[in-house]
Short mmCIF file of C-alpha atoms in Angstrom, two decimals:
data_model
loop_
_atom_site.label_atom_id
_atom_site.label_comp_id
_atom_site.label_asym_id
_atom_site.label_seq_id
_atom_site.Cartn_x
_atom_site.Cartn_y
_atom_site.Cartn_z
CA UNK A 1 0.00 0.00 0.00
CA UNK A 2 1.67 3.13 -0.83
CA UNK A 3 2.16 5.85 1.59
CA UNK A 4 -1.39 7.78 2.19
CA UNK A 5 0.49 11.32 2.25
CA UNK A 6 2.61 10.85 -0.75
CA UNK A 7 0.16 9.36 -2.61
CA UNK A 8 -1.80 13.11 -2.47
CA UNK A 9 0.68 15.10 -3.23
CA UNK A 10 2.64 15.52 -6.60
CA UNK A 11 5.44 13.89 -7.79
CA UNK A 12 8.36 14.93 -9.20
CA UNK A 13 10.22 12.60 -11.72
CA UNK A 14 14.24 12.49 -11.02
CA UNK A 15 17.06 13.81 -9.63
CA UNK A 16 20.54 13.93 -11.32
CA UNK A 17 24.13 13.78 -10.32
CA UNK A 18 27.40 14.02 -11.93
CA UNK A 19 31.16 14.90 -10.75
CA UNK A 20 34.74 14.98 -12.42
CA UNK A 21 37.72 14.61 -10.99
CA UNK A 22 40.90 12.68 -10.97
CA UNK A 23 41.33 13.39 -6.97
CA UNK A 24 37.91 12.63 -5.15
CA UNK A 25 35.79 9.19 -4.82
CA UNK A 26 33.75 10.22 -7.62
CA UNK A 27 31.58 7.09 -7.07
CA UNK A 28 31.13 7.59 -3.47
CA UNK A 29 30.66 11.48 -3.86
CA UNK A 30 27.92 10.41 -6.31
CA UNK A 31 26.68 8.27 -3.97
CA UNK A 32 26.40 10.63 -1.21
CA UNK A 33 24.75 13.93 -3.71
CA UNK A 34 22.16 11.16 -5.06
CA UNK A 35 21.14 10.63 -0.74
CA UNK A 36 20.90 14.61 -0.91
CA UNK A 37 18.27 14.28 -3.74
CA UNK A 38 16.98 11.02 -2.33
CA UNK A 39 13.10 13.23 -1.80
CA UNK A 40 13.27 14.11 -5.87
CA UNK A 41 13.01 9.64 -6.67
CA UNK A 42 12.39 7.01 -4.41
CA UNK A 43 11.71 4.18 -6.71
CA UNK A 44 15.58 3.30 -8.25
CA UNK A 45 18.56 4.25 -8.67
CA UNK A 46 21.85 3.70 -10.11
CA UNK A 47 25.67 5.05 -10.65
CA UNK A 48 27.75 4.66 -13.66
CA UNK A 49 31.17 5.27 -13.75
CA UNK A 50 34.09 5.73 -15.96
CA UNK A 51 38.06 5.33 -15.72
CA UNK A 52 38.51 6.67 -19.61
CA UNK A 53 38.71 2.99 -21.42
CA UNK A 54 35.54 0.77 -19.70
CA UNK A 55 32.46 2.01 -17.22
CA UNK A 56 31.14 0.36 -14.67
CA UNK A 57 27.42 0.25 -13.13
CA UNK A 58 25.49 -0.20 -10.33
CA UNK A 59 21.89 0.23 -9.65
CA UNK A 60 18.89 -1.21 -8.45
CA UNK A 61 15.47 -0.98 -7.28
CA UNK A 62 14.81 1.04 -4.02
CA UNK A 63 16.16 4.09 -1.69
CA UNK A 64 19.98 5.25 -2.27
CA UNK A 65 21.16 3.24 1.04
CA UNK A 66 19.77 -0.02 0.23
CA UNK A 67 20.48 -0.33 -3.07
CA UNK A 68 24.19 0.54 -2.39
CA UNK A 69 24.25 -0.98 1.18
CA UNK A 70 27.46 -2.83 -0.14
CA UNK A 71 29.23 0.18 -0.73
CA UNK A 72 30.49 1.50 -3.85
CA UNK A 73 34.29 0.61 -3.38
CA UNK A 74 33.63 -1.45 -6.82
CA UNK A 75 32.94 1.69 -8.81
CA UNK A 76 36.99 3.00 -9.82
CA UNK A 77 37.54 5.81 -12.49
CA UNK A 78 37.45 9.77 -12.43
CA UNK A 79 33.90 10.95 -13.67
CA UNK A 80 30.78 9.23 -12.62
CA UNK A 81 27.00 10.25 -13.16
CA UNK A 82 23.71 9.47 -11.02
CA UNK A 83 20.21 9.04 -11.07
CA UNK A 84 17.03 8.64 -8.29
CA UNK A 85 13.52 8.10 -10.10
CA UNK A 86 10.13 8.77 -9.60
CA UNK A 87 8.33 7.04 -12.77
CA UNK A 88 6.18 9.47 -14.63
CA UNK A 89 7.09 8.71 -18.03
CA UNK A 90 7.79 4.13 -18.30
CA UNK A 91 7.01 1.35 -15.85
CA UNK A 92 8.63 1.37 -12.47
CA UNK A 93 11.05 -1.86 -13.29
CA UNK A 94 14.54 -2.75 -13.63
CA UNK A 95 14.90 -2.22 -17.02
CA UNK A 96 14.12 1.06 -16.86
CA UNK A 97 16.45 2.13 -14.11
CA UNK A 98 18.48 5.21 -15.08
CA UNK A 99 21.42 5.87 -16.00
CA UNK A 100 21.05 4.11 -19.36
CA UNK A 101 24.23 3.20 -20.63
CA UNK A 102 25.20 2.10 -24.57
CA UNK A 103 27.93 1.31 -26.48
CA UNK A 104 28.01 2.89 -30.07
CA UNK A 105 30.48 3.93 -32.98
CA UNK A 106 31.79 6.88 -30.51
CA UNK A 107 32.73 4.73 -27.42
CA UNK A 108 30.92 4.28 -24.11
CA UNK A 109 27.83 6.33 -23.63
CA UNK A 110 25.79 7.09 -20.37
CA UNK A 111 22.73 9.19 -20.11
CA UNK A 112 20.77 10.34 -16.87
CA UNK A 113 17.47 12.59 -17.42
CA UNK A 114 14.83 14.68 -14.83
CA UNK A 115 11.92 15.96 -16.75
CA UNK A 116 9.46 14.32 -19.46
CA UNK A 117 9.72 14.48 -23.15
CA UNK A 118 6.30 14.87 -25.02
CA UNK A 119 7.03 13.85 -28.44
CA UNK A 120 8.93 11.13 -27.66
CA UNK A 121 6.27 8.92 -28.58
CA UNK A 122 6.23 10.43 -32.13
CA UNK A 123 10.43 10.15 -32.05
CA UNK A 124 10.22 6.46 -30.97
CA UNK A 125 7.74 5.15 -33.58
CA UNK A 126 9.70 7.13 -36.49
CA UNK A 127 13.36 5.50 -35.11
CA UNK A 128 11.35 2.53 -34.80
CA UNK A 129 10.68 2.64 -38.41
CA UNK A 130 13.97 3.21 -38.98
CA UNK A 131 15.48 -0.11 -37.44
CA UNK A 132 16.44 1.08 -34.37
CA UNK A 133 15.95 -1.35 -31.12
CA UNK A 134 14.73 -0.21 -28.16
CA UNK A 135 15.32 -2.38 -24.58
CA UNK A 136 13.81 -0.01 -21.82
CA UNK A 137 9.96 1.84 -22.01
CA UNK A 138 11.16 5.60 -20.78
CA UNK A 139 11.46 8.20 -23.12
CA UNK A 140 15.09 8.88 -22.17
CA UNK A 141 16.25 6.02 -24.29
CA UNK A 142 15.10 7.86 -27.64
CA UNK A 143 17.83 10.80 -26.83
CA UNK A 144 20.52 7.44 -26.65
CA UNK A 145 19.33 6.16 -30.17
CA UNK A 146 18.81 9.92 -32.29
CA UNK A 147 22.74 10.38 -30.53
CA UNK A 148 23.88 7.06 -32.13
CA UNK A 149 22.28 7.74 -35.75
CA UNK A 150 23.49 10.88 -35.87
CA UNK A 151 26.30 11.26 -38.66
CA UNK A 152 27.84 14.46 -37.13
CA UNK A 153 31.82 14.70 -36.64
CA UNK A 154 31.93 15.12 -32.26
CA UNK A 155 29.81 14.01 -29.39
CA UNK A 156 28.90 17.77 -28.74
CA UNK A 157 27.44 18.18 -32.19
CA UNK A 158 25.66 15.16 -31.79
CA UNK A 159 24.31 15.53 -28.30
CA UNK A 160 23.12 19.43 -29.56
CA UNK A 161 21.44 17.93 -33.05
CA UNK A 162 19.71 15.39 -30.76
CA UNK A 163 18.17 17.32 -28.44
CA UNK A 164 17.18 20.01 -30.89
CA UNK A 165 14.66 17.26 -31.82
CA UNK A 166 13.07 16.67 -28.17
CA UNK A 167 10.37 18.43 -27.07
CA UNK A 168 9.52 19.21 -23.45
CA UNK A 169 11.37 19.49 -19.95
CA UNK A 170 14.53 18.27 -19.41
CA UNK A 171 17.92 18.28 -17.77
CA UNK A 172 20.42 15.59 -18.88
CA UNK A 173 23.43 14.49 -17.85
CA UNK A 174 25.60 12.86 -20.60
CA UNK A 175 29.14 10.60 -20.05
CA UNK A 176 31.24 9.57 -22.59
CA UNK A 177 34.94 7.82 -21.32
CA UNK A 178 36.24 11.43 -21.01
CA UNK A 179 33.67 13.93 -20.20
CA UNK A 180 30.16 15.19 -19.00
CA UNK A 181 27.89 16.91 -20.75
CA UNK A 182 24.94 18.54 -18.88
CA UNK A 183 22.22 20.50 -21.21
CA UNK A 184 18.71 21.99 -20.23
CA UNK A 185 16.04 22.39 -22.18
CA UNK A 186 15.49 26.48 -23.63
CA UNK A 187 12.31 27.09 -21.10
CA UNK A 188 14.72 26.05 -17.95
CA UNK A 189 11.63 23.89 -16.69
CA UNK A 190 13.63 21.70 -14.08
CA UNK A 191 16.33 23.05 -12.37
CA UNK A 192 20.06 22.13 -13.10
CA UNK A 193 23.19 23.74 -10.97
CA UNK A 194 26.98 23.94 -11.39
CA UNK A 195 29.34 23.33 -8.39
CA UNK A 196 33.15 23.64 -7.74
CA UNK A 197 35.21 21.15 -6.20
CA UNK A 198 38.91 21.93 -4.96
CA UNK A 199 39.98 19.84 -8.01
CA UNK A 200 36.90 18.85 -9.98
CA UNK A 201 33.47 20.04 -10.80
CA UNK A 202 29.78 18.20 -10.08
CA UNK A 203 26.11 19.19 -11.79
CA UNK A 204 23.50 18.51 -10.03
CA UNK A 205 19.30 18.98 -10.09
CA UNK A 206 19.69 20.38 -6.50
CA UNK A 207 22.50 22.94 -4.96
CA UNK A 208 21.88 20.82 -1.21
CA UNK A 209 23.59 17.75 -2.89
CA UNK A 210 26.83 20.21 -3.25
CA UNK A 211 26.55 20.79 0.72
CA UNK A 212 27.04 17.45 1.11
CA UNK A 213 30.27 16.37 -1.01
CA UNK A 214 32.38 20.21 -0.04
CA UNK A 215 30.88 21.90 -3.25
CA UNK A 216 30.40 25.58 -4.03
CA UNK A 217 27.53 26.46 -6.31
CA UNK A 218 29.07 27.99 -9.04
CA UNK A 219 25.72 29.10 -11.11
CA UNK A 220 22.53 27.51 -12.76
CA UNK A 221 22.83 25.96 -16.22
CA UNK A 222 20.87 28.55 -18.53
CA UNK A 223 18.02 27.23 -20.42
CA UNK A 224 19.06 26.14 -24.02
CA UNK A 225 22.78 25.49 -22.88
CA UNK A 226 25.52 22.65 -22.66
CA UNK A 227 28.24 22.83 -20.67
CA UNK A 228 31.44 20.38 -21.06
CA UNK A 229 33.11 19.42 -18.23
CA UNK A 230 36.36 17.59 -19.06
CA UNK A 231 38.99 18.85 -16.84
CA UNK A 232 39.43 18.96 -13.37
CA UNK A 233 40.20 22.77 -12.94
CA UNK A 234 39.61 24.30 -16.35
CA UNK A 235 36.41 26.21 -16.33
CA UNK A 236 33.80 23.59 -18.25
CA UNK A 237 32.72 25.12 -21.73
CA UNK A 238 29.50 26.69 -22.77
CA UNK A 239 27.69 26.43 -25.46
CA UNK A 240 23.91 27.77 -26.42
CA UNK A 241 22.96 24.85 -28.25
CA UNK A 242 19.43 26.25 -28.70
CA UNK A 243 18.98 27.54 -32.40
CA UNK A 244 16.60 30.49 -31.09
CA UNK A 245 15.47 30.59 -27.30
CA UNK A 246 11.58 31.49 -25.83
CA UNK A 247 10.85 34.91 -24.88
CA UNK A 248 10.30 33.42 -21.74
CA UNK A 249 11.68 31.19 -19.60
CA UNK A 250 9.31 29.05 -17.91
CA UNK A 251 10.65 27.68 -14.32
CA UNK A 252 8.40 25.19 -12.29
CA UNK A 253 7.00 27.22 -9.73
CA UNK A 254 6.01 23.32 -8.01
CA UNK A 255 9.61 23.00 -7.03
CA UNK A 256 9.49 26.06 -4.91
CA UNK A 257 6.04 25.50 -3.81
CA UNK A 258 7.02 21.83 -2.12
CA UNK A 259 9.44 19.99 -4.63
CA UNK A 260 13.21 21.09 -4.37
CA UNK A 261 14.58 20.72 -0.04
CA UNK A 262 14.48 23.43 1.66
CA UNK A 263 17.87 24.20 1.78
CA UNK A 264 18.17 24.68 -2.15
CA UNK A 265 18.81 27.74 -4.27
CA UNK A 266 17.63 26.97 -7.77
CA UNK A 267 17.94 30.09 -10.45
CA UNK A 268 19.02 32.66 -7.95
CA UNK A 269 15.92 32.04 -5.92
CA UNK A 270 16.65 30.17 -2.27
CA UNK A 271 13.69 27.64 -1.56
CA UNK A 272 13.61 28.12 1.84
CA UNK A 273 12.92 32.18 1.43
CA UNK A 274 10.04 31.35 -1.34
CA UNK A 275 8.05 29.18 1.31
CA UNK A 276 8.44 31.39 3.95
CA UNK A 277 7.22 34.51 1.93
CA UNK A 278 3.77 32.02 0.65
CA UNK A 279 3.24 31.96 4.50
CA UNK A 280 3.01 35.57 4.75
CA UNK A 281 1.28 36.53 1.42
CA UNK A 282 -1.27 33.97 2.83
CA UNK A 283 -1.55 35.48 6.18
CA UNK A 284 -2.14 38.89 4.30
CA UNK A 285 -5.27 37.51 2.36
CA UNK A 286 -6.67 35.61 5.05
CA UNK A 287 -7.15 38.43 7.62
CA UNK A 288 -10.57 37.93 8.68
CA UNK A 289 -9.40 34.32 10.28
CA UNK A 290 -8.93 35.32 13.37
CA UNK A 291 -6.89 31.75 14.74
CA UNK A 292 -5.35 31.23 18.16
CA UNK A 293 -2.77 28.86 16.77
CA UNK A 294 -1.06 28.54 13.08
CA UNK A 295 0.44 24.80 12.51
CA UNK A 296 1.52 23.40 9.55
CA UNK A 297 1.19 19.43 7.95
CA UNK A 298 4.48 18.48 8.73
CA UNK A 299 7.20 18.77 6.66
CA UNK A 300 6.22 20.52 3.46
CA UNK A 301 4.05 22.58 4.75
CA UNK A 302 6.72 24.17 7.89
CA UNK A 303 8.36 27.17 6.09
CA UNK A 304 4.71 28.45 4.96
CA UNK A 305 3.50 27.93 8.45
CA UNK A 306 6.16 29.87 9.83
CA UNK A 307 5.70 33.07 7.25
CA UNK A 308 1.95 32.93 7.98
CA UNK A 309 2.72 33.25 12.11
CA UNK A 310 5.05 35.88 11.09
CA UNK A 311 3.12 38.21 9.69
CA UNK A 312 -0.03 37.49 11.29
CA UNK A 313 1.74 37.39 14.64
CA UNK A 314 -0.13 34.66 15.84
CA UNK A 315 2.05 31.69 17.38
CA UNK A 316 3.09 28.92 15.63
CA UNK A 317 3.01 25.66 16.96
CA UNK A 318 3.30 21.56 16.68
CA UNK A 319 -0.17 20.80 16.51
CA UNK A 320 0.54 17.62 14.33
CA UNK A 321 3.53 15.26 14.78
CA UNK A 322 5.25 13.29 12.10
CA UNK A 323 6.30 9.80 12.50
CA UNK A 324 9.39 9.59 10.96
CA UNK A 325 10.28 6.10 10.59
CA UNK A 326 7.47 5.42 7.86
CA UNK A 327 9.15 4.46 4.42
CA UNK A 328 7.44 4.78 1.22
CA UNK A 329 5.35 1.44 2.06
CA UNK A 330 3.94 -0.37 5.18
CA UNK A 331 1.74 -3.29 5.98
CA UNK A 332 -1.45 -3.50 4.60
CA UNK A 333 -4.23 -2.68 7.78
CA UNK A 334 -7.43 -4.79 8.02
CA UNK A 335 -10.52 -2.68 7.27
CA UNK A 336 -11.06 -1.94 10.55
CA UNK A 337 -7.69 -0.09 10.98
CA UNK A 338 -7.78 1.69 7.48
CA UNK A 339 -9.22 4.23 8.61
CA UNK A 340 -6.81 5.11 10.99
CA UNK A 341 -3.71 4.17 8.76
CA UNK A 342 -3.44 8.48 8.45
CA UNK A 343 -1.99 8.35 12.37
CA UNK A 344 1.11 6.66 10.96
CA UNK A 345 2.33 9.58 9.44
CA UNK A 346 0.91 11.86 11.63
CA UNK A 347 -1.21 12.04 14.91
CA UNK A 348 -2.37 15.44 16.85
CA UNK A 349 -0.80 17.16 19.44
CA UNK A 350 -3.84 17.29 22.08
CA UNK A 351 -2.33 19.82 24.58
CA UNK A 352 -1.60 22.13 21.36
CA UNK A 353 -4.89 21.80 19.60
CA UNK A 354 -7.62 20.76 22.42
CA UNK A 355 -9.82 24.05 22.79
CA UNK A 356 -8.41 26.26 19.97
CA UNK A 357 -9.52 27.80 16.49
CA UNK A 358 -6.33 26.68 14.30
CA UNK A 359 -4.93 27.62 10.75
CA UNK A 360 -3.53 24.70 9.05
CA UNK A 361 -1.15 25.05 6.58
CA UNK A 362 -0.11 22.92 4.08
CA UNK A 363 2.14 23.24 0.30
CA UNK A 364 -1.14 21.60 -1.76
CA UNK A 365 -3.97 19.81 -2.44
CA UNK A 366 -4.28 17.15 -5.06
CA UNK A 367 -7.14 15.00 -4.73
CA UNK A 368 -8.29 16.17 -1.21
CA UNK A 369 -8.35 12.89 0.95
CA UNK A 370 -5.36 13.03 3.06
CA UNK A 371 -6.18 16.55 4.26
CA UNK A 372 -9.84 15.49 5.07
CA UNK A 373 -8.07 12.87 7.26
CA UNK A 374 -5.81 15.60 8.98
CA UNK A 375 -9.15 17.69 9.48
CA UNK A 376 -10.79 14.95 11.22
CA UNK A 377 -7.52 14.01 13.32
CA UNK A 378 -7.89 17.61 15.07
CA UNK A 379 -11.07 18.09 15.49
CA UNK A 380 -11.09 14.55 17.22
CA UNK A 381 -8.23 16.05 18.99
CA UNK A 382 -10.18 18.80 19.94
CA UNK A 383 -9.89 21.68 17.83
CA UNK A 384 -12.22 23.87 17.85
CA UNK A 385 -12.10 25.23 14.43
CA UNK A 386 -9.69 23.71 11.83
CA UNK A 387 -9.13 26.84 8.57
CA UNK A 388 -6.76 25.03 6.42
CA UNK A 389 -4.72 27.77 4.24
CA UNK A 390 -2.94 26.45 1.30
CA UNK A 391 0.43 27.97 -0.43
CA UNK A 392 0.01 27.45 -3.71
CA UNK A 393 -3.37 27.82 -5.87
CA UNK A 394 -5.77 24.99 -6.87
CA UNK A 395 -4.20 22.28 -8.90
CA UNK A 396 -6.65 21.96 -11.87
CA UNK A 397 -4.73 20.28 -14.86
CA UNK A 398 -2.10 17.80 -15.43
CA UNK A 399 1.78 18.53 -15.99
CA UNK A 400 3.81 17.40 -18.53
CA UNK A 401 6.79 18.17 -18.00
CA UNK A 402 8.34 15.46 -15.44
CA UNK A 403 5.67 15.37 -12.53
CA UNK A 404 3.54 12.85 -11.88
CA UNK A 405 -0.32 14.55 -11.86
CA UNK A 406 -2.89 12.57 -11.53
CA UNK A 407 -5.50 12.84 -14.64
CA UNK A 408 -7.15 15.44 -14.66
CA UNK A 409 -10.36 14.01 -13.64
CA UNK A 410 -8.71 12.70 -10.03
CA UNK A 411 -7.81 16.59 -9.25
CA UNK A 412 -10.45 17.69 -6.84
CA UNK A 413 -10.12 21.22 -8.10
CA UNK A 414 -10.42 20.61 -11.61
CA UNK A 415 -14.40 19.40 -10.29
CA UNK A 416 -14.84 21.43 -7.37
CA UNK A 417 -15.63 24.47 -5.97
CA UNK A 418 -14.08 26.44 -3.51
CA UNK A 419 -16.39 25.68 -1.44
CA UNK A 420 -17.45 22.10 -2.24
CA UNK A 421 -13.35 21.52 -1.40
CA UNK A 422 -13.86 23.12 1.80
CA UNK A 423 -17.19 20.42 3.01
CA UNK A 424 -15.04 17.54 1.73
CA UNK A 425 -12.35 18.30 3.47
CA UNK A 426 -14.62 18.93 6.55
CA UNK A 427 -12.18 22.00 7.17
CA UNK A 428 -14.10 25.64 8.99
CA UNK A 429 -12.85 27.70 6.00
CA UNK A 430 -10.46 27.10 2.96
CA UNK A 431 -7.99 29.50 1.40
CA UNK A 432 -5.73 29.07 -1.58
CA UNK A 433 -2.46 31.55 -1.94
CA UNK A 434 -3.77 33.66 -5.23
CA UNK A 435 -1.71 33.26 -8.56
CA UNK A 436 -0.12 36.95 -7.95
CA UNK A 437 0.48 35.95 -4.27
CA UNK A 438 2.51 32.49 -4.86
CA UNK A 439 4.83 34.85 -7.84
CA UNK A 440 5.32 37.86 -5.46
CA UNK A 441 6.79 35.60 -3.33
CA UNK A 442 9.72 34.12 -5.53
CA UNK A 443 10.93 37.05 -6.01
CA UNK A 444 13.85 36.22 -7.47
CA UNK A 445 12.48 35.10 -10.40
CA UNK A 446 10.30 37.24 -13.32
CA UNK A 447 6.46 36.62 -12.40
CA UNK A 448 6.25 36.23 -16.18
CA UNK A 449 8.76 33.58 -15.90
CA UNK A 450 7.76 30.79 -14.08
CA UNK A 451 5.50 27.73 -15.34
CA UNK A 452 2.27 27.83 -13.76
CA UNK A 453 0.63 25.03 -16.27
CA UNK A 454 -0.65 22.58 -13.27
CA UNK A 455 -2.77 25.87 -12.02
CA UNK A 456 -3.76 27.95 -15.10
CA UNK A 457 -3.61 25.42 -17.72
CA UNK A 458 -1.61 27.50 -20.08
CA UNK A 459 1.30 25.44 -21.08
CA UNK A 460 4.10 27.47 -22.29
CA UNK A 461 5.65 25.27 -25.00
CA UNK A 462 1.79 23.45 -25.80
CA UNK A 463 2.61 20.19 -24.33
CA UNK A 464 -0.77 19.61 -24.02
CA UNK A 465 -1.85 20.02 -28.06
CA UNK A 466 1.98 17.74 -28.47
CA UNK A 467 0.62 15.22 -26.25
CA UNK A 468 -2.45 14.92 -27.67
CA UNK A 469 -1.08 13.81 -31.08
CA UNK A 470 1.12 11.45 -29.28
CA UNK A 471 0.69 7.91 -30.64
CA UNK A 472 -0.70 5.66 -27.85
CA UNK A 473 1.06 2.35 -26.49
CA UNK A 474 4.23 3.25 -27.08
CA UNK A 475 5.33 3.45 -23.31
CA UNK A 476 4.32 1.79 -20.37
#
């Protein structure tokens, strides 16, 4: 049975992890940046690494420590890349663990992606056509084969004519037995960073995975570039691949609503600063709740919590505790216990809550049944009033670019009103963060230059009219 809080909140796809250098571990470095990004992919993940002549791999099925619980002393060379994965886009089985890894006319070729191609479907059945062979059911493994037929003279020009083709979100890590190549797509839709080793250099979806191998964030990787990383102190070279970028950039706004940890700065923009400000551009447009408490649903909705006490000046407190020694699965309760299965994630504080009018706060809601559970917890814990306040706005269409959104259909918002939310939920009031209100607070980012698709429905790049003429069956 999967875990009741995950399975109501979003998903993202990946996280991504590469390093080069002739002095460090590179395989246990990777090891320990892929734990930092462990919350981006929870299903697999794997390590491939190269000594210049063979590479080596090692993944599995599972969380970063048990898969490598043997260690990674195996793994020798100077340049290794990583993967964790969340399935959006292919089944969640072996075969499809990432990296991918090929051998073609260039040498030894490894490939790790975050994000979600939407024509790939279209690319597949055309290759297909073609002759080409394909072993895994993600859309990653089309990039692999449009490299391989590609007739250009260097693995740059190659990697650039290939990905000129793609359409979507993505930012991939290439190895070849010499170098790395990290490119992101033009619209900069997931995040990619650059970090600076005393001798070496690491990419990364996530600056936090630098904090943990002695990295310096260097800068983002710009939408529509490649940079080549293939010494251990030379600065890496650029190159704007992209023939002719968007007006636009269009950044996930998801991964500072709840995706990217806390302790991330993704294009100039620290998480951590984002989440706090939702808090208190919430607490501005809910001033008529007049609360005795603010608490939050533990952990991704804390920093919001904390902004809304702030400017409200009402207290915040740990009206719901978070058990955390529950994993991604857990035994299977009878009936009879299912419907207390919620308390092993979280159970209310009585002494906090007994008596009181409380704001909840929490990053989302997707279909609306775990936070009708965490109603129901406090108000059998006593609560007087439970007004749940919500950081980002309603969730009314699907993503497509490399998050896992339910169908349409499943969102409660996409069905609901306001107020038909707010009786389902059994919840005193509800209150959404406004469009304006979630984009004031990144404000290190243009308003104008975030993707707001899963809220508005306007998809910057028209992934949904690409996806629509996508043929059917091709993935799993």
């Amino acid at each position: 049975m999967e875990n009741l809080f995950q399975d109501d909140k979003l998903h993202e796809e990946c996280g991504v992890f590469g390093i080069f250098s002739h002095s460090e571990d590179v395989a246990l470095n990777t090891y320990w940046g892929l734990y930092a990004l462990q919350h981006r992919g929870q299903e697999s993940t794997g390590i491939v690494v190269t000594d210049g002549k063979t590479m080596k791999v090692k993944k599995g099925m599972g969380l970063v420590p048990d898969v490598y619980k043997d260690g990674v002393g195996d793994l020798q060379g100077f340049a290794a890349i990583g993967h964790v994965r969340y399935s959006t886009t292919g089944a969640s089985m072996a075969y499809n663990i990432q990296p991918l890894k090929v051998y073609f006319d260039g040498g030894n070729l490894a490939l790790s992606h975050n994000g979600n191609l939407t024509n790939a479907g279209q690319l597949r059945a055309n290759l297909a056509k073609e002759g080409a062979v394909f072993t895994t059911t993600v859309d990653t493994e089309v990039v692999l084969t449009l490299i391989a037929y590609s007739a250009r003279p260097t693995i740059e020009e190659r990697v650039a004519e290939a990905v000129k083709q793609i359409r979507g979100a993505y930012a991939i890590l290439f190895m070849t037995d010499n170098k790395i190549i990290a490119v992101r797509d033009p619209y900069g839709f997931r995040p990619l960073v650059l970090g600076k080793l005393e001798n070496g250099w690491c990419v990364a979806s996530e600056s936090c995975a630098f904090d943990l191998v002695g990295a310096e964030l260097v800068r983002d990787v710009k939408p529509g570039e490649m940079v080549i990383i293939d010494s251990d102190n030379a600065e890496p070279r650029s190159v704007m691949w992209a023939d002719k970028l968007p007006e636009k950039t269009a950044h996930c706004v998801f991964e500072y609503v709840y995706f990217a940890r806390n302790d991330s700065v993704i294009d100039k923009q620290p998480v951590y600063d984002a989440r706090i400000q939702m808090g208190r551009e919430l607490a501005k447009e809910t001033k008529e709740i007049k609360p005795d408490i603010v608490i939050s649903a533990p952990d991704s909705g804390t920093p919001a919590a904390i902004g809304y006490a702030l400017e409200s000046g009402i207290p915040f407190m740990e009206g719901l505790t978070k058990n955390r020694y529950v994993g991604r699965t857990f035994i299977q309760p009878t009936q009879k216990q299912r419907a207390n299965a919620v308390r092993l994630k979280l159970n209310p504080v009585r002494s906090v809550v007994e008596g009181k009018s409380v704001v909840m706060v929490d990053d989302s809601i997707v279909r609306g049944t775990t936070s009708g559970k965490v109603v129901k917890l406090l108000k059998e814990a006593g609560a007087r009033e439970v007004h749940v306040c919500i950081s980002s706005p309603p969730v009314v269409d699907s993503c497509y670019y490399g998050i896992d959104t339910s169908e349409r259909k499943q969102l409660i918002a996409a069905r609901c009103t306001n107020e038909e939310i707010c009786r389902f939920i059994g919840a005193d009031s509800l209150h959404y963060i406004s469009m304006d209100g979630m984009k004031r607070a990144i404000g290190k980012i243009d308003p104008d230059g975030l993707c707001c698709a899963c809220f508005s429905s306007d998809y910057p790049d028209k992934a949904d009219e690409v996806i629509g003429q996508e043929p059917e069956g091709i993935f799993e």
